[in-house]
Coordinates of C-alpha atoms and ligand atoms in Angstrom, one line a residue:
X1 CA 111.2 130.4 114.9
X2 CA 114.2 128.0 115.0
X3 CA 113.4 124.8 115.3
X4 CA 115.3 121.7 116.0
X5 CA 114.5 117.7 116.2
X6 CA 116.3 115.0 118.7
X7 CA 115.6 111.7 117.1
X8 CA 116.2 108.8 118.2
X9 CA 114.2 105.0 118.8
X10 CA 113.4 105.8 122.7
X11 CA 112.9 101.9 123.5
X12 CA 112.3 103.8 125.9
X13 CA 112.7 107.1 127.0
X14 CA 115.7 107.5 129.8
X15 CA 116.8 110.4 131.7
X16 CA 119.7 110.5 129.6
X17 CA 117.6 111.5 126.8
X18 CA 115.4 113.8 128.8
X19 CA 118.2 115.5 129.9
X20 CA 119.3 116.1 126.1
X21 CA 115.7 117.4 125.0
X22 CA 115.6 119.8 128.2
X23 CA 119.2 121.2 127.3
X24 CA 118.1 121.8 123.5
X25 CA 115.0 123.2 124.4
X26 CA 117.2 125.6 125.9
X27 CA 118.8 126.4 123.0
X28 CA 116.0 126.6 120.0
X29 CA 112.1 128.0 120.1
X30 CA 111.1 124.8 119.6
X31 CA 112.4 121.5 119.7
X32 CA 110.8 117.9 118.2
X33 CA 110.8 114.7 119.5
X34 CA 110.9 112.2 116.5
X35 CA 110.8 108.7 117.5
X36 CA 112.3 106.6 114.3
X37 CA 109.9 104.2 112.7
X38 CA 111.4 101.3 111.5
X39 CA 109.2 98.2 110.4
X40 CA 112.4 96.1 110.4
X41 CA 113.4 96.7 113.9
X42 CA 111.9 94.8 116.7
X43 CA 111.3 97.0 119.8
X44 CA 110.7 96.6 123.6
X45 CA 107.7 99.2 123.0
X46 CA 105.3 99.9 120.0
X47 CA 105.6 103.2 118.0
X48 CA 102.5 103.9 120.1
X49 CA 103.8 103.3 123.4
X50 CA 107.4 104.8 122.1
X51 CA 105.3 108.3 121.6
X52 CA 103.1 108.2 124.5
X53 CA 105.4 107.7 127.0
X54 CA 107.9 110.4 125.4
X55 CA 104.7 113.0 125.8
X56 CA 104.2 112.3 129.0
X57 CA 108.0 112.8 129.9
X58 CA 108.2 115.8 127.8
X59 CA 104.6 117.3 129.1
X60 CA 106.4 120.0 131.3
X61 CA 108.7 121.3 128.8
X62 CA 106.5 124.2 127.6
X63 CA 108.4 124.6 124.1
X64 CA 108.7 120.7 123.2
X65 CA 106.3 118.5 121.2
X66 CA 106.6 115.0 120.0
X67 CA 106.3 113.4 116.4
X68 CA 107.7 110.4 114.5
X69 CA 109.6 109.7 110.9
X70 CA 110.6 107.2 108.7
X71 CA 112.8 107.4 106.0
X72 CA 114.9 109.8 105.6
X73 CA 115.4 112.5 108.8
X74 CA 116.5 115.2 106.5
X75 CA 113.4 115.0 104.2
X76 CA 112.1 114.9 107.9
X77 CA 113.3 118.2 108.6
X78 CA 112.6 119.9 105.4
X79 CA 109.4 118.9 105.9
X80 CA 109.0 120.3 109.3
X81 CA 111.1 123.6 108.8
X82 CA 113.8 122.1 111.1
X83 CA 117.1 124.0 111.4
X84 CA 119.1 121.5 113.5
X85 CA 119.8 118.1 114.6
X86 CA 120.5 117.7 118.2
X87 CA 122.6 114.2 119.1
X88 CA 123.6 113.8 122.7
X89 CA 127.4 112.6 122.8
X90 CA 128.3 109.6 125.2
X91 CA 131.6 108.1 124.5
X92 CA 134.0 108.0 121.4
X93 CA 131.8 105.3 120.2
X94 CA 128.8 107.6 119.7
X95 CA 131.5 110.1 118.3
X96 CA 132.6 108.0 115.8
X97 CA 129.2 107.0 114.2
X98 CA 127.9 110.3 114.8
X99 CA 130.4 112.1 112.8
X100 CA 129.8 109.8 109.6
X101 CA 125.9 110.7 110.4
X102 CA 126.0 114.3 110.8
X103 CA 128.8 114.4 107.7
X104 CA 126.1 112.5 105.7
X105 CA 123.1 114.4 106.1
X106 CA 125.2 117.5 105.4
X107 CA 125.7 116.1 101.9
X108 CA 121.4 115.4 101.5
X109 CA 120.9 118.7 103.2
X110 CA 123.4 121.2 103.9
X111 CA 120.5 124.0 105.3
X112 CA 120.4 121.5 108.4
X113 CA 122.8 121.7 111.3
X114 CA 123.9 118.8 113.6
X115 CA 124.5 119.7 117.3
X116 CA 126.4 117.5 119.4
X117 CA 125.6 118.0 123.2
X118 CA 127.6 116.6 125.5
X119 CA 126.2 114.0 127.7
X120 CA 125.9 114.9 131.5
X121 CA 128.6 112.6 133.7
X122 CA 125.9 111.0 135.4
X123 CA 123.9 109.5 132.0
X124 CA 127.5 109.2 130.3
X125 CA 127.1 105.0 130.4
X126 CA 123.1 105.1 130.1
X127 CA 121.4 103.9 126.8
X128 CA 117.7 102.1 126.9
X129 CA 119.5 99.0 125.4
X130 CA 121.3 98.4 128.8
X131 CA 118.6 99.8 130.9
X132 CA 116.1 97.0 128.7
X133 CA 118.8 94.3 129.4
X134 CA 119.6 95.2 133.4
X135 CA 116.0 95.4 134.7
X136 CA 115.2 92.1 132.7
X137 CA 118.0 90.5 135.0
X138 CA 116.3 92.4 137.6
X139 CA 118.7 95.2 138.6
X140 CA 117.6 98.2 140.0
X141 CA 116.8 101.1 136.8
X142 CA 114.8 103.5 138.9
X143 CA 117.4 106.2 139.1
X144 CA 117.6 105.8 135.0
X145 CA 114.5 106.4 133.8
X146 CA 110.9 108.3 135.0
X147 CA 108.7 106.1 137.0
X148 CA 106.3 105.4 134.8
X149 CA 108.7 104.0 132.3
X150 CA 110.1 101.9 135.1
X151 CA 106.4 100.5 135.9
X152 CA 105.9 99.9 131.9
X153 CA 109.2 98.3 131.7
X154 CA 108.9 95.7 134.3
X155 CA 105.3 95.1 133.6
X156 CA 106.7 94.7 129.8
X157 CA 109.3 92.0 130.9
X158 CA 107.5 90.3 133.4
X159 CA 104.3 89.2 131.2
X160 CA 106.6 87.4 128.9
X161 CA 106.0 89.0 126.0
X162 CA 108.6 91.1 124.8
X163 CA 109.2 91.6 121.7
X164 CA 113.0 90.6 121.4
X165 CA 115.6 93.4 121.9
X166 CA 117.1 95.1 119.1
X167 CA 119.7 94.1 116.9
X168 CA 123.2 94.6 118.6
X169 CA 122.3 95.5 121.6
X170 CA 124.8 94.0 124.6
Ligands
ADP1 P1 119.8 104.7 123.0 O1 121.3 104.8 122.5 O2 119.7 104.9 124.5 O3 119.1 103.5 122.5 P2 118.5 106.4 121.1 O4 118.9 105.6 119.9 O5 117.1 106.5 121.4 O6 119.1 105.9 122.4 O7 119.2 107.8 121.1 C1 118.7 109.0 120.7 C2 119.7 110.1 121.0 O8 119.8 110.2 122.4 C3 121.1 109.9 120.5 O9 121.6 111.1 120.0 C4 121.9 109.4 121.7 O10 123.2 109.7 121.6 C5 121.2 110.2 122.7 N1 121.3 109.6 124.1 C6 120.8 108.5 124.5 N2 121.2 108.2 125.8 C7 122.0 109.3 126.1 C8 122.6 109.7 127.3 N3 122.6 108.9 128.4 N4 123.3 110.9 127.4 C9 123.3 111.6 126.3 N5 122.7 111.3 125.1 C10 122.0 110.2 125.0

């Protein structure tokens, strides 16, 4: 059973990530969402929400399940029995950080693999942070993201209470 993880803080879920898990899913037996938990990071979305909407995207992938960490994503991993790390590649940006991630958890745990796969053309400028900062200016997001999402995002930034955005987002 080889099993891999795509992690990530899905605030929230896009069809550039869905389009990652479904390619990976490809790939392994079995592949784990793992939604980062991070006290110190505000969020659009609640851990809660974070996981529930990612089930509901993922519900027809037959060989995908969804979880969350914190601390450490290799200790993650050996806990889970995870072989690989799947990050989607975007730009040279995302290369960049991703190589001095991947090159790092080598050196806590050189059993697990990082996967880059690259981003399909159409998601290539899509993060959440831009999708989060266009629909709150009122721009259209509904070819970005799964309806529901689209309903809990502009039901999220229309009540006024929105947590602020992440740190260094645009
Ligand atoms: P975001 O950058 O959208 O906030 P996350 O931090 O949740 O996303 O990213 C989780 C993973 O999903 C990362 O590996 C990231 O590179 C990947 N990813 C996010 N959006 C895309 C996309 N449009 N195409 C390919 N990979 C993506």
């Amino acid at each position: 059973m080889r099993r891999a993880v795509c992690p990530g803080s899905f605030d929230p879920v896009t069809l550039g990530h869905l389009d990652i898990v479904g390619r990976a899913s490809q790939l392994f037996d079995e592949v784990v969402v793992a939604v980062g938990v991070n006290p110190s990071k505000s969020r659009l979305f609640s851990d809660e929400e974070r996981i529930a909407m990612l089930e509901r995207a993922c519900a027809d992938f037959d060989n995908v399940t969804v979880s969350s960490f914190s601390g450490l994503l290799t200790e993650f991993c050996r806990r889970e029995g995870i072989i690989a790390i799947v990050k989607g590649l975007r730009a040279v940006s995302d290369f960049d950080y991703e190589l001095q991630m991947a090159q790092m958890n080598a050196s806590l745990a050189a059993e697990v693999e990082t996967v880059f796969i690259p981003t399909a053309p159409e998601y290539s400028f899509l993060a959440s942070s831009l999708v989060k900062e266009v629909a709150g200016l009122g721009g259209d997001v509904s070819a970005l993201v799964p309806d529901f999402v689209l309903q809990a995002l502009v039901a999220r930034l229309t009540s006024g209470d929105a947590a602020a955005d992440e740190p260094g987002a645009p």
